[in-house]
PDB file of C-alpha atoms in Angstrom:
ATOM      1  CA  MET A 283    -140.806  73.113  12.117  1.00  0.00           C
ATOM      2  CA  ALA A 284    -142.316  75.725   9.838  1.00  0.00           C
ATOM      3  CA  SER A 285    -141.596  79.319  10.864  1.00  0.00           C
ATOM      4  CA  PRO A 286    -145.087  81.423  11.627  1.00  0.00           C
ATOM      5  CA  SER A 287    -145.914  83.854   9.107  1.00  0.00           C
ATOM      6  CA  VAL A 288    -146.658  87.214   9.842  1.00  0.00           C
ATOM      7  CA  CYS A 289    -149.192  87.233   6.835  1.00  0.00           C
ATOM      8  CA  GLU A 290    -151.599  84.633   4.822  1.00  0.00           C
ATOM      9  CA  LEU A 291    -152.203  84.804   1.431  1.00  0.00           C
ATOM     10  CA  SER A 292    -155.684  85.746   0.414  1.00  0.00           C
ATOM     11  CA  ALA A 293    -158.165  82.990  -0.959  1.00  0.00           C
ATOM     12  CA  ASP A 294    -158.214  85.356  -3.798  1.00  0.00           C
ATOM     13  CA  LEU A 295    -154.514  85.127  -4.595  1.00  0.00           C
ATOM     14  CA  LYS A 296    -154.593  81.178  -3.965  1.00  0.00           C
ATOM     15  CA  ALA A 297    -156.894  80.829  -6.742  1.00  0.00           C
ATOM     16  CA  THR A 298    -154.960  83.307  -8.928  1.00  0.00           C
ATOM     17  CA  LEU A 299    -151.858  81.583  -8.369  1.00  0.00           C
ATOM     18  CA  LYS A 300    -153.350  78.311  -8.990  1.00  0.00           C
ATOM     19  CA  LYS A 301    -153.875  80.070 -12.761  1.00  0.00           C
ATOM     20  CA  PHE A 302    -150.718  81.662 -13.010  1.00  0.00           C
ATOM     21  CA  ARG A 303    -148.661  78.630 -12.366  1.00  0.00           C
ATOM     22  CA  PHE A 304    -150.622  76.752 -14.901  1.00  0.00           C
ATOM     23  CA  ARG A 305    -150.771  79.065 -17.991  1.00  0.00           C
ATOM     24  CA  LYS A 306    -149.992  78.295 -21.067  1.00  0.00           C
ATOM     25  CA  ASP A 307    -148.718  81.481 -22.814  1.00  0.00           C
ATOM     26  CA  GLU A 308    -144.975  81.625 -23.734  1.00  0.00           C
ATOM     27  CA  THR A 309    -144.660  85.486 -23.128  1.00  0.00           C
ATOM     28  CA  PHE A 310    -143.490  86.864 -19.902  1.00  0.00           C
ATOM     29  CA  ALA A 311    -146.196  87.781 -17.455  1.00  0.00           C
ATOM     30  CA  ALA A 312    -145.642  88.800 -13.781  1.00  0.00           C
ATOM     31  CA  LEU A 313    -147.978  88.588 -10.642  1.00  0.00           C
ATOM     32  CA  VAL A 314    -147.160  91.509  -8.154  1.00  0.00           C
ATOM     33  CA  MET A 315    -148.467  90.974  -4.517  1.00  0.00           C
ATOM     34  CA  LYS A 316    -148.590  93.109  -1.581  1.00  0.00           C
ATOM     35  CA  ILE A 317    -149.510  93.394   2.155  1.00  0.00           C
ATOM     36  CA  ASP A 318    -152.420  94.809   3.103  1.00  0.00           C
ATOM     37  CA  PRO A 319    -150.924  95.677   6.571  1.00  0.00           C
ATOM     38  CA  GLU A 320    -155.114  95.879   8.300  1.00  0.00           C
ATOM     39  CA  LYS A 321    -155.908  92.808   7.297  1.00  0.00           C
ATOM     40  CA  LEU A 322    -152.500  91.114   7.384  1.00  0.00           C
ATOM     41  CA  LEU A 323    -152.777  89.168   4.016  1.00  0.00           C
ATOM     42  CA  VAL A 324    -151.218  88.760   1.223  1.00  0.00           C
ATOM     43  CA  ILE A 325    -153.192  90.256  -1.955  1.00  0.00           C
ATOM     44  CA  GLU A 326    -152.835  90.558  -5.871  1.00  0.00           C
ATOM     45  CA  ASP A 327    -151.519  94.055  -6.504  1.00  0.00           C
ATOM     46  CA  GLU A 328    -151.501  93.661 -10.325  1.00  0.00           C
ATOM     47  CA  THR A 329    -151.073  90.716 -12.806  1.00  0.00           C
ATOM     48  CA  TYR A 330    -148.934  91.783 -16.176  1.00  0.00           C
ATOM     49  CA  GLU A 331    -149.332  89.690 -19.303  1.00  0.00           C
ATOM     50  CA  ASP A 332    -147.082  89.683 -22.850  1.00  0.00           C
ATOM     51  CA  ILE A 333    -145.636  92.565 -21.482  1.00  0.00           C
ATOM     52  CA  SER A 334    -141.713  93.457 -22.084  1.00  0.00           C
ATOM     53  CA  PHE A 335    -139.245  92.441 -19.070  1.00  0.00           C
ATOM     54  CA  GLU A 336    -138.494  96.536 -18.988  1.00  0.00           C
ATOM     55  CA  ASP A 337    -142.057  97.659 -19.134  1.00  0.00           C
ATOM     56  CA  PHE A 338    -143.023  95.493 -16.156  1.00  0.00           C
ATOM     57  CA  VAL A 339    -139.770  96.692 -14.132  1.00  0.00           C
ATOM     58  CA  SER A 340    -141.017 100.542 -14.587  1.00  0.00           C
ATOM     59  CA  GLU A 341    -144.339  99.558 -13.106  1.00  0.00           C
ATOM     60  CA  LEU A 342    -143.034  98.360 -10.059  1.00  0.00           C
ATOM     61  CA  PRO A 343    -143.239 100.826  -7.082  1.00  0.00           C
ATOM     62  CA  ASP A 344    -139.487 101.963  -5.925  1.00  0.00           C
ATOM     63  CA  HIS A 345    -140.269 102.730  -2.288  1.00  0.00           C
ATOM     64  CA  SER A 346    -142.660 100.187  -1.206  1.00  0.00           C
ATOM     65  CA  PRO A 347    -141.929  96.158  -0.613  1.00  0.00           C
ATOM     66  CA  ARG A 348    -143.445  93.647  -3.145  1.00  0.00           C
ATOM     67  CA  TYR A 349    -143.549  89.984  -3.745  1.00  0.00           C
ATOM     68  CA  VAL A 350    -143.448  89.008  -7.376  1.00  0.00           C
ATOM     69  CA  VAL A 351    -144.099  85.741  -9.410  1.00  0.00           C
ATOM     70  CA  ILE A 352    -142.333  85.764 -12.846  1.00  0.00           C
ATOM     71  CA  SER A 353    -142.450  83.401 -15.938  1.00  0.00           C
ATOM     72  CA  PHE A 354    -140.714  84.001 -19.070  1.00  0.00           C
ATOM     73  CA  ARG A 355    -139.235  82.028 -21.855  1.00  0.00           C
ATOM     74  CA  LYS A 356    -135.529  80.889 -21.059  1.00  0.00           C
ATOM     75  CA  ALA A 357    -133.189  79.940 -24.206  1.00  0.00           C
ATOM     76  CA  HIS A 358    -130.410  77.765 -22.277  1.00  0.00           C
ATOM     77  CA  GLN A 359    -126.849  77.216 -23.899  1.00  0.00           C
ATOM     78  CA  ASN A 360    -127.705  73.738 -25.180  1.00  0.00           C
ATOM     79  CA  GLY A 361    -130.680  75.007 -27.222  1.00  0.00           C
ATOM     80  CA  ARG A 362    -133.003  73.899 -24.504  1.00  0.00           C
ATOM     81  CA  VAL A 363    -136.263  76.214 -24.015  1.00  0.00           C
ATOM     82  CA  SER A 364    -137.487  76.758 -20.107  1.00  0.00           C
ATOM     83  CA  TYR A 365    -139.951  78.633 -18.616  1.00  0.00           C
ATOM     84  CA  PRO A 366    -139.199  79.058 -15.132  1.00  0.00           C
ATOM     85  CA  LEU A 367    -141.239  80.513 -12.081  1.00  0.00           C
ATOM     86  CA  CYS A 368    -139.512  82.964  -9.806  1.00  0.00           C
ATOM     87  CA  PHE A 369    -140.268  84.501  -6.702  1.00  0.00           C
ATOM     88  CA  ILE A 370    -138.614  87.648  -6.185  1.00  0.00           C
ATOM     89  CA  PHE A 371    -139.038  89.788  -2.815  1.00  0.00           C
ATOM     90  CA  VAL A 372    -138.740  93.325  -3.949  1.00  0.00           C
ATOM     91  CA  SER A 373    -137.647  95.331  -0.779  1.00  0.00           C
ATOM     92  CA  PRO A 374    -136.282  99.067  -1.731  1.00  0.00           C
ATOM     93  CA  GLN A 375    -133.827 100.639   1.104  1.00  0.00           C
ATOM     94  CA  GLY A 376    -136.386 103.768   1.086  1.00  0.00           C
ATOM     95  CA  ALA A 377    -139.321 101.602   2.623  1.00  0.00           C
ATOM     96  CA  LYS A 378    -141.110 102.182   5.643  1.00  0.00           C
ATOM     97  CA  THR A 379    -139.641 100.076   8.359  1.00  0.00           C
ATOM     98  CA  GLU A 380    -142.692  98.599   9.783  1.00  0.00           C
ATOM     99  CA  LEU A 381    -143.541  97.425   6.221  1.00  0.00           C
ATOM    100  CA  GLN A 382    -140.196  95.462   5.669  1.00  0.00           C
ATOM    101  CA  ILE A 383    -140.313  93.855   8.352  1.00  0.00           C
ATOM    102  CA  MET A 384    -143.610  92.490   7.749  1.00  0.00           C
ATOM    103  CA  TYR A 385    -142.740  91.722   4.288  1.00  0.00           C
ATOM    104  CA  ALA A 386    -139.546  89.853   5.323  1.00  0.00           C
ATOM    105  CA  GLY A 387    -141.642  88.118   8.283  1.00  0.00           C
ATOM    106  CA  SER A 388    -144.153  86.823   5.575  1.00  0.00           C
ATOM    107  CA  LYS A 389    -141.651  85.590   2.971  1.00  0.00           C
ATOM    108  CA  THR A 390    -140.735  82.414   3.766  1.00  0.00           C
ATOM    109  CA  GLY A 391    -144.437  81.366   4.449  1.00  0.00           C
ATOM    110  CA  VAL A 392    -145.397  83.267   1.083  1.00  0.00           C
ATOM    111  CA  VAL A 393    -142.910  81.084  -0.973  1.00  0.00           C
ATOM    112  CA  ASN A 394    -143.606  77.953   1.056  1.00  0.00           C
ATOM    113  CA  GLU A 395    -147.153  78.403   0.073  1.00  0.00           C
ATOM    114  CA  LEU A 396    -146.012  78.617  -3.338  1.00  0.00           C
ATOM    115  CA  GLY A 397    -143.755  75.893  -3.744  1.00  0.00           C
ATOM    116  CA  LEU A 398    -141.195  77.712  -5.452  1.00  0.00           C
ATOM    117  CA  THR A 399    -137.913  76.685  -5.302  1.00  0.00           C
ATOM    118  CA  LYS A 400    -136.286  79.953  -7.512  1.00  0.00           C
ATOM    119  CA  VAL A 401    -136.285  82.416  -5.153  1.00  0.00           C
ATOM    120  CA  PHE A 402    -134.095  86.137  -5.157  1.00  0.00           C
ATOM    121  CA  GLU A 403    -134.463  89.275  -3.747  1.00  0.00           C
ATOM    122  CA  VAL A 404    -133.394  92.603  -4.995  1.00  0.00           C
ATOM    123  CA  ARG A 405    -133.044  95.709  -2.453  1.00  0.00           C
ATOM    124  CA  ASP A 406    -133.383  98.419  -5.644  1.00  0.00           C
ATOM    125  CA  VAL A 407    -135.661  98.212  -8.340  1.00  0.00           C
ATOM    126  CA  GLU A 408    -133.087  99.440 -11.337  1.00  0.00           C
ATOM    127  CA  GLU A 409    -131.180  95.747  -9.980  1.00  0.00           C
ATOM    128  CA  LEU A 410    -134.171  93.801 -11.535  1.00  0.00           C
ATOM    129  CA  THR A 411    -133.655  93.215 -15.466  1.00  0.00           C
ATOM    130  CA  GLU A 412    -133.790  89.982 -17.653  1.00  0.00           C
ATOM    131  CA  GLU A 413    -129.685  89.625 -17.445  1.00  0.00           C
ATOM    132  CA  TRP A 414    -129.556  89.930 -13.649  1.00  0.00           C
ATOM    133  CA  ILE A 415    -132.497  86.897 -13.506  1.00  0.00           C
ATOM    134  CA  ASN A 416    -130.927  84.836 -16.321  1.00  0.00           C
ATOM    135  CA  SER A 417    -127.450  84.932 -14.328  1.00  0.00           C
ATOM    136  CA  LYS A 418    -129.347  83.890 -11.163  1.00  0.00           C
ATOM    137  CA  LEU A 419    -130.804  81.208 -12.900  1.00  0.00           C
ATOM    138  CA  ASP A 420    -127.822  79.901 -14.570  1.00  0.00           C
ATOM    139  CA  LEU A 421    -126.194  79.839 -11.278  1.00  0.00           C
ATOM    140  CA  ILE A 422    -128.455  77.635  -9.892  1.00  0.00           C
ATOM    141  CA  SER A 423    -128.662  75.262 -12.878  1.00  0.00           C
ATOM    142  CA  ASN A 424    -124.901  75.155 -12.592  1.00  0.00           C
ATOM    143  CA  HIS A 425    -125.065  73.627  -9.188  1.00  0.00           C
TER     144      HIS A 425
END
């Protein structure tokens, strides 16, 4: 039985996510989502295309939770290249408790709706680096 989600995805966000998932570009891209607490909807906050990983991270709020889907070029040790889609729940420790609960309670529903399997969480925006995400993906691919 699926657990009920606190917040639903907005119709606009679903359309944006579908486009994002099937993008053909090989550059780094990120879709940042936030919760509208009045409407209990997960909505698009910002979309970043062709931006460096570091510049993207510097744009994230450091005191408010966000859901992020990223797509980037990953070079593997065997020479293969992939473009994984990763879901990252950014949950800063200084965020308001009510918001943290709302995001945590909606995370599984959002991940299920997106159909993503590479799901990570960071408590501090500073932790989110290209090396960090690559090490997490390496752990998954080695199992």
